[in-house]
Short mmCIF file of N, CA and C in Angstrom, two decimals:
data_model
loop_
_atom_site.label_atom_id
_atom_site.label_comp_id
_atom_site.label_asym_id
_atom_site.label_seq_id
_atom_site.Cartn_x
_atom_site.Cartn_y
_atom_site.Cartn_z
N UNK A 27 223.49 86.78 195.17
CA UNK A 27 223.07 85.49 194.67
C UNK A 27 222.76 85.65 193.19
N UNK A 28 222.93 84.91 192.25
CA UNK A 28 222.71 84.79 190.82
C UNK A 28 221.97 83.54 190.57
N UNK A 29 220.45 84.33 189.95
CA UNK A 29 219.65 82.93 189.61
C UNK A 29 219.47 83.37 188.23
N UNK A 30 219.38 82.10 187.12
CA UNK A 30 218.90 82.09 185.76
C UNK A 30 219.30 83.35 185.05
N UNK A 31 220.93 83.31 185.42
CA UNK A 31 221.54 84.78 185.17
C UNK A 31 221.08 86.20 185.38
N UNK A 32 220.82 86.45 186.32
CA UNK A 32 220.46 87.28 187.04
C UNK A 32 220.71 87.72 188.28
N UNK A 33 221.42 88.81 188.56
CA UNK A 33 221.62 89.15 189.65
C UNK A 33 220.62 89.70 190.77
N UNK A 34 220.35 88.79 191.99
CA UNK A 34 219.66 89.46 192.74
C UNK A 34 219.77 90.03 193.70
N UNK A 35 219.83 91.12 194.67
CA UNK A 35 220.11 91.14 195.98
C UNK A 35 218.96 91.00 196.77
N UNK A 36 219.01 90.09 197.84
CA UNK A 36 217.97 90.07 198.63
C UNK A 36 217.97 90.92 199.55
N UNK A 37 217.91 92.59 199.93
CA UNK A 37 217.80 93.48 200.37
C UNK A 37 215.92 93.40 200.49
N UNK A 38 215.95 95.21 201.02
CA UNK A 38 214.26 95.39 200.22
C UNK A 38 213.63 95.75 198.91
N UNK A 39 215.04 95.54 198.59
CA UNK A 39 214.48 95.83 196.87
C UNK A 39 215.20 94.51 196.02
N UNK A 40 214.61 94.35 194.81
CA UNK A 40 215.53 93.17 194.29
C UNK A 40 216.26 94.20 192.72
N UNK A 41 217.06 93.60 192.52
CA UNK A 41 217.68 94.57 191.65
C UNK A 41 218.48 93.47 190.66
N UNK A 42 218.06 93.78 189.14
CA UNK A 42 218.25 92.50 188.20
C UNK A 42 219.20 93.58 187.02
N UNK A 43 220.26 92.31 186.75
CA UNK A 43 221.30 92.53 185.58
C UNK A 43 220.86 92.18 184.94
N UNK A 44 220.44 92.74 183.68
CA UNK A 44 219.68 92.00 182.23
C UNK A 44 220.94 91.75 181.68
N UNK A 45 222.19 92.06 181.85
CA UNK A 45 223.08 92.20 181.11
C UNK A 45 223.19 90.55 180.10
N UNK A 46 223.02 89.21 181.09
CA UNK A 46 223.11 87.87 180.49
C UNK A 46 221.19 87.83 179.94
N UNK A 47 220.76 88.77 179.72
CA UNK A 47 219.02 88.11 179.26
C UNK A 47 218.98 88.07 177.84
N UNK A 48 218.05 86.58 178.06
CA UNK A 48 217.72 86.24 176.83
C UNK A 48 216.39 86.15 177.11
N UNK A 49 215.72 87.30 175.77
CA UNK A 49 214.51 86.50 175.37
C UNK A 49 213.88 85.15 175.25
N UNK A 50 212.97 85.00 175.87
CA UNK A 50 212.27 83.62 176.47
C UNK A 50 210.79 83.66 175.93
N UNK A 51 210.40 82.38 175.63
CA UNK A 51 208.99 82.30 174.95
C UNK A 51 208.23 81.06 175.81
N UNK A 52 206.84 81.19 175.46
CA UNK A 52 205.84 80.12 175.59
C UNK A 52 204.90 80.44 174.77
N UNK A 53 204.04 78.83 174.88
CA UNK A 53 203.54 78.50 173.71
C UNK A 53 202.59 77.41 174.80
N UNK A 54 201.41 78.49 174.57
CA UNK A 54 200.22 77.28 175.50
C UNK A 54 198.48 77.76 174.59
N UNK A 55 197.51 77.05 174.95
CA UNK A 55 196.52 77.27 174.38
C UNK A 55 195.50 77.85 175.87
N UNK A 56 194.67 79.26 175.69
CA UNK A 56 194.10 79.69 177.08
C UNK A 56 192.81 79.05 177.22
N UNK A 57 192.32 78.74 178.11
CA UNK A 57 191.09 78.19 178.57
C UNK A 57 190.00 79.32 178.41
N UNK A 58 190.66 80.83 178.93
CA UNK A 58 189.89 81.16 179.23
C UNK A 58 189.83 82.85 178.14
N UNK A 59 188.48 84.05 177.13
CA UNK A 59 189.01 84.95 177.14
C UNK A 59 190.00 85.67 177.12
N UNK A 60 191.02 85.53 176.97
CA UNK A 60 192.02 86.79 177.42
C UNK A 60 192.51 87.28 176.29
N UNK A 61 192.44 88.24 175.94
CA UNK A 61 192.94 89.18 174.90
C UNK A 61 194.95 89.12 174.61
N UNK A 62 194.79 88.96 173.10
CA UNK A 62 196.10 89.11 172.82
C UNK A 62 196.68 91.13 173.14
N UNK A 63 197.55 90.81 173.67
CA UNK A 63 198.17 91.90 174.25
C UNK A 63 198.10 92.52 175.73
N UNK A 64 197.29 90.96 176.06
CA UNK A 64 196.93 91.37 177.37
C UNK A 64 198.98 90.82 178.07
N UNK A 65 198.47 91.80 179.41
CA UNK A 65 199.69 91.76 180.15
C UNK A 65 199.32 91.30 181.48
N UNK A 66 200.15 90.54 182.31
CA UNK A 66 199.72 89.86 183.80
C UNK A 66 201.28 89.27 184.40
N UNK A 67 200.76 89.26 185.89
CA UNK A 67 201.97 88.88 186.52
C UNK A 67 202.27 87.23 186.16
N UNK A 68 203.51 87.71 186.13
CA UNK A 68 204.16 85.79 186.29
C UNK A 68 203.55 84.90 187.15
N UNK A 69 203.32 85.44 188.45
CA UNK A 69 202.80 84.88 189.85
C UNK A 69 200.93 84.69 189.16
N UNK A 70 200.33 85.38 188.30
CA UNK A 70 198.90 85.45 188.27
C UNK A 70 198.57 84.85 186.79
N UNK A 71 199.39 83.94 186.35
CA UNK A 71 198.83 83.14 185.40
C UNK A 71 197.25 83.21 184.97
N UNK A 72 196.63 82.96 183.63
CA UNK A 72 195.08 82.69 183.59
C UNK A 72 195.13 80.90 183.27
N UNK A 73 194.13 80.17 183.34
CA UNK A 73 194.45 78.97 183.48
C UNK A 73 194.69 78.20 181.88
N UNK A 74 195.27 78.16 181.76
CA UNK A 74 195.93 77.69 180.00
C UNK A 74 196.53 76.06 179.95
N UNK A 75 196.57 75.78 178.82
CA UNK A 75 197.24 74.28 178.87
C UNK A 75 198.49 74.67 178.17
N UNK A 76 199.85 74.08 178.52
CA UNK A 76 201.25 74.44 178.04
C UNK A 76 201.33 73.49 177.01
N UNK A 77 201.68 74.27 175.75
CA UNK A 77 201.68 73.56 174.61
C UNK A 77 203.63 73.12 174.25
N UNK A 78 203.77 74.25 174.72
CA UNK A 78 205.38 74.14 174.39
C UNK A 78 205.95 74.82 175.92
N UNK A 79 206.62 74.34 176.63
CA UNK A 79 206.58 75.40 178.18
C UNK A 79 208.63 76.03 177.26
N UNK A 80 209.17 76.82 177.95
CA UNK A 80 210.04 78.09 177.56
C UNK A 80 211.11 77.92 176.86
N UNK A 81 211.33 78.78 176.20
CA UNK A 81 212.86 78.51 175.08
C UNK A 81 212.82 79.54 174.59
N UNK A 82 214.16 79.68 173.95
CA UNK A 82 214.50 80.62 173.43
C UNK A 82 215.00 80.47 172.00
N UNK A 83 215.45 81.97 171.56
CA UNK A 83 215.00 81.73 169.62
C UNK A 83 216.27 83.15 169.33
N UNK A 84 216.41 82.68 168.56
CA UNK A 84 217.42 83.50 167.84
C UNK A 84 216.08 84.38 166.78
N UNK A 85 214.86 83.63 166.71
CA UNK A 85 214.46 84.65 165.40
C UNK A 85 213.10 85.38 165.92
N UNK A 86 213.13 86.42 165.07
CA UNK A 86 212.18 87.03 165.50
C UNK A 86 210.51 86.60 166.08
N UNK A 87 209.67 86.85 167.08
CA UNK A 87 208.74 86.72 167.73
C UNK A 87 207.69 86.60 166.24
N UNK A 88 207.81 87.45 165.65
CA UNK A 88 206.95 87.55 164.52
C UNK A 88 206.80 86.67 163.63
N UNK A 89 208.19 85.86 163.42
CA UNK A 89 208.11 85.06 162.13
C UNK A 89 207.00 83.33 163.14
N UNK A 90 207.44 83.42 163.94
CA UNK A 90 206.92 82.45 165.26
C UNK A 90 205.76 82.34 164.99
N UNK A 91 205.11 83.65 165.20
CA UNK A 91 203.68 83.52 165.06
C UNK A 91 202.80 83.84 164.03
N UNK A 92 203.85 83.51 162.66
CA UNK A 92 203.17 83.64 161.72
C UNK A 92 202.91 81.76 161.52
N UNK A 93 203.74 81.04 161.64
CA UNK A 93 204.12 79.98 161.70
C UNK A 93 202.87 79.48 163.08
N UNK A 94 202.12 79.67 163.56
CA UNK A 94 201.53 79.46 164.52
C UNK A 94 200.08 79.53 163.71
N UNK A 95 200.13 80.57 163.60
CA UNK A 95 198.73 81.07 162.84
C UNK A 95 198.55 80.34 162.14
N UNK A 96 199.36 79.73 160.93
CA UNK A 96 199.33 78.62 160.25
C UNK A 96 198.88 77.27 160.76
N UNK A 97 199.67 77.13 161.84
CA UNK A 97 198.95 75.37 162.41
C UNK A 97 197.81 75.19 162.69
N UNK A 98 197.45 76.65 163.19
CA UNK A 98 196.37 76.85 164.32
C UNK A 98 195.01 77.21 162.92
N UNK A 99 195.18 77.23 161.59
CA UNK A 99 194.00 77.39 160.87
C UNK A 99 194.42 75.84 160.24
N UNK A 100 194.75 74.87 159.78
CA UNK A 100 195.14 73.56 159.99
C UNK A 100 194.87 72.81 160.99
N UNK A 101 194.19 73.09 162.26
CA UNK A 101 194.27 72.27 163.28
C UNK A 101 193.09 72.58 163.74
N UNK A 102 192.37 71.53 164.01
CA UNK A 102 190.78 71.25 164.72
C UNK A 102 190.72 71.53 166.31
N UNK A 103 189.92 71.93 166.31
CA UNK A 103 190.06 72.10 168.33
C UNK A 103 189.92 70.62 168.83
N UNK A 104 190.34 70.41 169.79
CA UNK A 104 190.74 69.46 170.42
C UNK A 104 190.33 69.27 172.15
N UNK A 105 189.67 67.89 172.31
CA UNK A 105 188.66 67.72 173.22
C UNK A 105 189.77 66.74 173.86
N UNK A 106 190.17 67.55 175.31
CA UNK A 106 190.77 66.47 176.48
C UNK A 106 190.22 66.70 177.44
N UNK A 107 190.30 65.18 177.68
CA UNK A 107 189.89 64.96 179.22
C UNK A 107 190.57 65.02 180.42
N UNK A 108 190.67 65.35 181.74
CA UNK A 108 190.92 65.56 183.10
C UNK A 108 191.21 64.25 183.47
N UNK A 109 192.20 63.89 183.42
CA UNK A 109 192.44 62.54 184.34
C UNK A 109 193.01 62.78 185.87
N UNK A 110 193.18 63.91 186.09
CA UNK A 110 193.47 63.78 187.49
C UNK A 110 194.39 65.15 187.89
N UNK A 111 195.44 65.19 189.26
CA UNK A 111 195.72 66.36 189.60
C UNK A 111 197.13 66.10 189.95
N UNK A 112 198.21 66.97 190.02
CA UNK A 112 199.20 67.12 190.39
C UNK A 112 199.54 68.39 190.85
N UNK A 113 201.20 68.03 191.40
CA UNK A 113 201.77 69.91 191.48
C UNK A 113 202.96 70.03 191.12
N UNK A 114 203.45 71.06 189.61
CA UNK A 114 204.72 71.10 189.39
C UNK A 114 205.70 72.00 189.97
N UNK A 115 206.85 72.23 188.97
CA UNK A 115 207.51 72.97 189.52
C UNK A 115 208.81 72.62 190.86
N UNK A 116 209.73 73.76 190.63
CA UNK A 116 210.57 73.16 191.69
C UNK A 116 210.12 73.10 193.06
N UNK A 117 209.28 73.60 193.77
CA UNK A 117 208.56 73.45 194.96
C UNK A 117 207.38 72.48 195.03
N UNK A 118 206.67 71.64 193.84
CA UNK A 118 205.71 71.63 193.65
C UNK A 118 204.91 72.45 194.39
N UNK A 119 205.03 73.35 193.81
CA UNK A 119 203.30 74.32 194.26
C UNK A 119 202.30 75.17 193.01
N UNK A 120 202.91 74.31 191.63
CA UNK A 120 201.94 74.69 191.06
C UNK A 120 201.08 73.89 190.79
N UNK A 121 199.80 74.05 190.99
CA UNK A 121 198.70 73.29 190.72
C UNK A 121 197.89 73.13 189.11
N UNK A 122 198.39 71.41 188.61
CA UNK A 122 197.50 71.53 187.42
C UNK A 122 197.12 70.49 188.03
N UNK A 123 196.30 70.28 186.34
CA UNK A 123 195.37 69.30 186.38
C UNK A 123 196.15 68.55 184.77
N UNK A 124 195.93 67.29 185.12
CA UNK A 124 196.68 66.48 184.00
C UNK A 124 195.38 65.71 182.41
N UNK A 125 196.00 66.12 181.44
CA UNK A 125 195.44 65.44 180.50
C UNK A 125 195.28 64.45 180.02
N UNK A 126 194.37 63.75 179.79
CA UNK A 126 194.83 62.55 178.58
C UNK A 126 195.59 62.98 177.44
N UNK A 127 196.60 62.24 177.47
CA UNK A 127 197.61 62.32 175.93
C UNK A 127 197.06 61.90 174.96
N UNK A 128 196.00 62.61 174.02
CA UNK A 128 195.56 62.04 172.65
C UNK A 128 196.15 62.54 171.70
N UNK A 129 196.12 61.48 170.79
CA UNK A 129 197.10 61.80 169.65
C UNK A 129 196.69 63.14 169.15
N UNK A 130 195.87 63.62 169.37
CA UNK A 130 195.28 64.98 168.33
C UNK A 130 196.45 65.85 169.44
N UNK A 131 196.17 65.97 170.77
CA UNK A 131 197.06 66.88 171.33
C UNK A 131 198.78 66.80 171.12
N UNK A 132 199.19 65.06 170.70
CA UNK A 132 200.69 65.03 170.84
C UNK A 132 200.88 65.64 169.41
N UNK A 133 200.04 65.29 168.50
CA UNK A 133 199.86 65.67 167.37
C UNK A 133 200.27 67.07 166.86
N UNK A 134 199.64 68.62 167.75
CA UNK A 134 199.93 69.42 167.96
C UNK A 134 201.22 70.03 168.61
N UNK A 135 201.34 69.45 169.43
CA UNK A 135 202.74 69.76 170.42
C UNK A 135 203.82 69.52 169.46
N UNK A 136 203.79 68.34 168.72
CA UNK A 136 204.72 67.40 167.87
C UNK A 136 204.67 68.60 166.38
N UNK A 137 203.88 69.37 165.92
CA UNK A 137 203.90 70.18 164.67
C UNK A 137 205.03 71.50 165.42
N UNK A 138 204.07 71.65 166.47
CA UNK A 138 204.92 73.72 166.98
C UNK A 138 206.60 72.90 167.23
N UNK A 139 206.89 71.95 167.95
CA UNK A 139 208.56 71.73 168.46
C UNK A 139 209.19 71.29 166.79
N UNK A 140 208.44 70.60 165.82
CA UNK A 140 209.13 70.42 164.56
C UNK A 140 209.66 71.85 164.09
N UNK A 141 208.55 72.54 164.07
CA UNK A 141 209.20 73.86 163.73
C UNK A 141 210.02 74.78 164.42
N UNK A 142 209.77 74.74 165.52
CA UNK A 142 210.53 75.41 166.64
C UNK A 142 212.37 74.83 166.28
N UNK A 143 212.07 73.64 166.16
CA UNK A 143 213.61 73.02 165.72
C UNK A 143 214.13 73.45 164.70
N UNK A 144 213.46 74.49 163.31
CA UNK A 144 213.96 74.55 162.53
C UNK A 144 214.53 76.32 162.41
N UNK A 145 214.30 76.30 163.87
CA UNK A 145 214.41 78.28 164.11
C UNK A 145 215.67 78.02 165.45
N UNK A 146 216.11 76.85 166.08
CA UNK A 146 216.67 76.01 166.70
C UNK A 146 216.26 76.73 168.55
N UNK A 147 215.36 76.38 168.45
CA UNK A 147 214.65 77.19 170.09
C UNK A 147 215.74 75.93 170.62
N UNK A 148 215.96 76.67 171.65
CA UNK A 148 216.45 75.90 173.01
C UNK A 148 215.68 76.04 174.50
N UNK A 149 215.84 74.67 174.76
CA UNK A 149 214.45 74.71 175.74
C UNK A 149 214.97 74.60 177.37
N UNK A 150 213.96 75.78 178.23
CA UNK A 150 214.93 75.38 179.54
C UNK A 150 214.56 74.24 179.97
N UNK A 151 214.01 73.08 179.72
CA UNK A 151 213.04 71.74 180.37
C UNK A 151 213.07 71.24 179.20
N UNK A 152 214.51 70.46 178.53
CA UNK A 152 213.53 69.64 177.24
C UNK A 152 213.41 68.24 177.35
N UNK A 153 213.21 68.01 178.68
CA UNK A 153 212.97 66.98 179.36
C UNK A 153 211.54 66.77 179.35
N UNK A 154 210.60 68.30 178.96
CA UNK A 154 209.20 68.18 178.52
C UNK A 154 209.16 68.00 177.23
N UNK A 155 209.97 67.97 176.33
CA UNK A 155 209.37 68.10 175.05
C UNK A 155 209.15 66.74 174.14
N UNK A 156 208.60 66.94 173.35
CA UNK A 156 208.01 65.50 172.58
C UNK A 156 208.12 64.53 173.07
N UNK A 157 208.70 63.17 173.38
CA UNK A 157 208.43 62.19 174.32
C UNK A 157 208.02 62.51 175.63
N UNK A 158 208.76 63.42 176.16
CA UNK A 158 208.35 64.26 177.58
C UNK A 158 207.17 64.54 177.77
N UNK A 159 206.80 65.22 177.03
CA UNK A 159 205.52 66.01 176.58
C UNK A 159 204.35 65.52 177.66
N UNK A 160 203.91 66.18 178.86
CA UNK A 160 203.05 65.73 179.92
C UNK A 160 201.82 66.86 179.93
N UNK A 161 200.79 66.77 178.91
CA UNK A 161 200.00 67.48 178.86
C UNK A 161 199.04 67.94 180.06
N UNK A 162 198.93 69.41 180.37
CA UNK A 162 198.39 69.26 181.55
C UNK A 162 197.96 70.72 181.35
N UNK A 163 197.35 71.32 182.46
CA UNK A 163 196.60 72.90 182.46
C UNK A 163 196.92 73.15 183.85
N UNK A 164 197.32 74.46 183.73
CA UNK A 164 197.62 74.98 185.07
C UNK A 164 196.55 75.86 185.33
N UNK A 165 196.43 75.77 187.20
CA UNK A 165 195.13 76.61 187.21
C UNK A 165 195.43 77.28 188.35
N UNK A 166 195.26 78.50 188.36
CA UNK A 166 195.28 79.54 189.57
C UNK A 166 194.85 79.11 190.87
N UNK A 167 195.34 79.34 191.71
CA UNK A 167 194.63 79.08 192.73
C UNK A 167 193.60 78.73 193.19
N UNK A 168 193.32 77.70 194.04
CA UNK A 168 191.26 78.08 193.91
C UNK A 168 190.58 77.46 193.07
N UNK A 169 191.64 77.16 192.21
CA UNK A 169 190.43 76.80 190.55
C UNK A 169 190.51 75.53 190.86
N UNK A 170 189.21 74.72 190.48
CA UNK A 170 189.69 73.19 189.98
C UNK A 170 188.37 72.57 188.73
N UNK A 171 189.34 71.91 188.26
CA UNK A 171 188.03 71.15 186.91
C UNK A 171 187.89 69.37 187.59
N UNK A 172 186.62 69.49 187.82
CA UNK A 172 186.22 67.94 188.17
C UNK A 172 187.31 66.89 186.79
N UNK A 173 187.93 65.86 187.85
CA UNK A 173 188.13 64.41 187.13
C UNK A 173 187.32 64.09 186.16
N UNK A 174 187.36 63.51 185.01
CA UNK A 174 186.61 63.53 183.96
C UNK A 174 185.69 64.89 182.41
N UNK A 175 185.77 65.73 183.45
CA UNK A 175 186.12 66.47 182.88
C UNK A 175 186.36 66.84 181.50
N UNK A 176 185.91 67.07 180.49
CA UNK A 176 186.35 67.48 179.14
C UNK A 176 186.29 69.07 178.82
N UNK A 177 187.61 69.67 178.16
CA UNK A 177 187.69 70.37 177.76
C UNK A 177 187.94 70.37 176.75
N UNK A 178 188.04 71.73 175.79
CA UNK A 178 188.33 72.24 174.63
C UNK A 178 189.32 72.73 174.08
N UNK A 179 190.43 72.32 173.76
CA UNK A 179 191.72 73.53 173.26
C UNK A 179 191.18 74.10 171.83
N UNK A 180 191.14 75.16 171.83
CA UNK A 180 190.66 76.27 170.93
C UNK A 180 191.30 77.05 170.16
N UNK A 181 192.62 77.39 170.87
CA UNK A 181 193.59 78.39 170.25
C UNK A 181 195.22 78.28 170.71
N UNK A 182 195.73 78.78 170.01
CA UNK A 182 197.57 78.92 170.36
C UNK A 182 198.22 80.25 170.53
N UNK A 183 198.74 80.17 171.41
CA UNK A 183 199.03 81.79 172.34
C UNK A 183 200.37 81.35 172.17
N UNK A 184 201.20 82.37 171.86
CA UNK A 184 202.49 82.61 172.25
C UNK A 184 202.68 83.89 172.96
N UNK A 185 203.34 83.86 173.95
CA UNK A 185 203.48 83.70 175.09
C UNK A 185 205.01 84.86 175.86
N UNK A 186 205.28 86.47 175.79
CA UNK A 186 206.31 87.00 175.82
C UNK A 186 207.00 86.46 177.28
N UNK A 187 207.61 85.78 177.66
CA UNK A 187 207.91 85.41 179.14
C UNK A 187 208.75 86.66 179.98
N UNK A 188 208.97 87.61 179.38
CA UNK A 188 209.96 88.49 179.75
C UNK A 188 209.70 90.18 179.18
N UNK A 189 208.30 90.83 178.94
CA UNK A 189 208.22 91.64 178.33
C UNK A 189 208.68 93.12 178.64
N UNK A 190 209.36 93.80 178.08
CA UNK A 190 209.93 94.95 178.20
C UNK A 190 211.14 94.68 179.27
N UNK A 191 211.84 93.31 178.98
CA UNK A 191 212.96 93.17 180.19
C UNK A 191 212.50 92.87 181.07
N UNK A 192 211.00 92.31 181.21
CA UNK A 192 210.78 92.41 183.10
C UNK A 192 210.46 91.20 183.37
N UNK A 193 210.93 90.18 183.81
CA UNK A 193 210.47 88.54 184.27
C UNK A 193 209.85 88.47 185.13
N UNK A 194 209.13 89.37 185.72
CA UNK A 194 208.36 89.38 186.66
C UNK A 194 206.59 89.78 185.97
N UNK A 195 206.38 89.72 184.55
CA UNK A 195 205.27 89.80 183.77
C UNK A 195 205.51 88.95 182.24
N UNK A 196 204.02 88.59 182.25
CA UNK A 196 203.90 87.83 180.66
C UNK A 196 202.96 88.56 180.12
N UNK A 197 203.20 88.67 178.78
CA UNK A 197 202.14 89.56 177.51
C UNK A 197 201.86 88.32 176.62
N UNK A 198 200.74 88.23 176.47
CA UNK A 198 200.34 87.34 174.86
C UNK A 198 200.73 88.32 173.59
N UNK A 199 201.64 88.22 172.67
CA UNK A 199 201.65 88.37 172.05
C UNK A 199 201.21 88.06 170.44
N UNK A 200 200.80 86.92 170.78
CA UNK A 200 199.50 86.35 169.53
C UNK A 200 198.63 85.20 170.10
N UNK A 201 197.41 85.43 169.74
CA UNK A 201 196.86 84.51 169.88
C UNK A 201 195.81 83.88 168.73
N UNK A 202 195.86 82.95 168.25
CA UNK A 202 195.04 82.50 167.10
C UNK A 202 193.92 81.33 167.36
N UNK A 203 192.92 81.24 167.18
CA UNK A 203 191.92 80.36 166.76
C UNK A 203 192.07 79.19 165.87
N UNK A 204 191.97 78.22 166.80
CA UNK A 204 192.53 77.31 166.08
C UNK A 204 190.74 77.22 164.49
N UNK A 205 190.88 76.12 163.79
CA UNK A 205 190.35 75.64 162.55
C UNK A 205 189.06 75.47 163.08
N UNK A 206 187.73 76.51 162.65
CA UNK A 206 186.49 76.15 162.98
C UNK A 206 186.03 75.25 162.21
N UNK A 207 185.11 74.07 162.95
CA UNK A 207 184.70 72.99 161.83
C UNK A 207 182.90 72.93 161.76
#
C-alpha cells in the first residue's frame, strides 16, 4: 500500500521509502512550556494552536525562522476565546477546541502565509489557509478548556514534521516569544 508517498507494508513491521520525501513543516503557537528542540511522537502532540498546519519549502528551515522571530518580536500576544469543541482530521478523532477568529489572530496567520508565499510553501490542506483559516487548539487526550475560556498565544514554534526522516516524530525547531508589552 502507498500512503503520502510512502511505502508501507502492513506486516509486523512497517517499512518506509523516503525515496519520494519531502521535508514538511508546521507553524503553531504552544500553550504549554516545551522547549525548543524538544522531540515527541506525532501520536503525543503538546496542546498548541495551529498557526499555519503543513507545507513544504524549497528553502532552508533557518531562513523560516529567522523570518518568524521577526513577526513574533512585532506581534503582541494575543487573547482568544474558546467558543466551543470539535474533532478533526480524516477520522475525526482529533480533539480541539475552536477559537474566536479575531482579527489580531487572522492578523497573524495572514503575516506567516504572506511570507511563506514568498519562499512558495505548498500546503497539504490549503483549504485551511487564509480565508480557510479555522483557528483552533488541539488538545491531547483528556484535556479540555471550559467554553469561554480565554487564552493567551505567546509564541511561534516552527514545527520539524519529519525529523531525521522519521514521520512518526516532531522536533520544535524554533520557538520565539512573541512582543512583551
Amino acid at each position: 500500500m502507498t500512503a503520502h508517498g510512502y511505502r508501507i507494508s502492513l506486516n509486523a513491521t512497517i517499512t518506509i521509502n523516503m525515496g519520494n520525501f519531502i521535508q514538511k513543516y508546521s507553524i503553531v503557537s504552544l500553550l504549554n512550556d516545551v522547549r525548543q528542540g524538544t522531540t515527541f511522537s506525532a501520536a503525543a502532540w503538546p496542546p498548541h494552536l495551529t498557526l499555519v498546519d503543513v507545507f513544504a519549502m524549497n528553502t532552508h528551515s533557518g531562513a523560516v525562522a529567522a523570518k518568524l522571530e521577526n513577526i513574533a518580536l512585532t506581534t503582541e500576544p494575543i487573547q482568544c476565546q474558546i467558543t466551543g469543541y470539535d474533532y478533526f482530521g480524516p477520522q475525526q478523532n482529533i480533539h480541539v477546541a475552536l477559537l474566536q477568529k479575531s482579527t489580531q489572530l487572522v492578523r497573524l496567520h495572514t503575516r506567516i502565509t504572506t511570507y511563506l508565499q514568498t519562499v512558495h510553501a505548498i500546503y497539504n490542506e490549503p483549504q485551511y489557509v487564509n480565508n480557510g483559516f479555522c483557528p483552533h487548539i488541539t488538545l491531547p487526550p483528556g484535556e479540555t478548556i471550559a467554553t469561554g475560556s480565554v487564552v493567551t498565544i505567546s509564541n511561534i514554534a516552527l514545527i520539524d514534521m519529519f525529523p531525521n526522516d522519521n514521520p512518526f516524530q516532531r522536533t520544535i525547531l524554533q520557538r520565539h516569544s512573541l512582543l512583551k508589552t
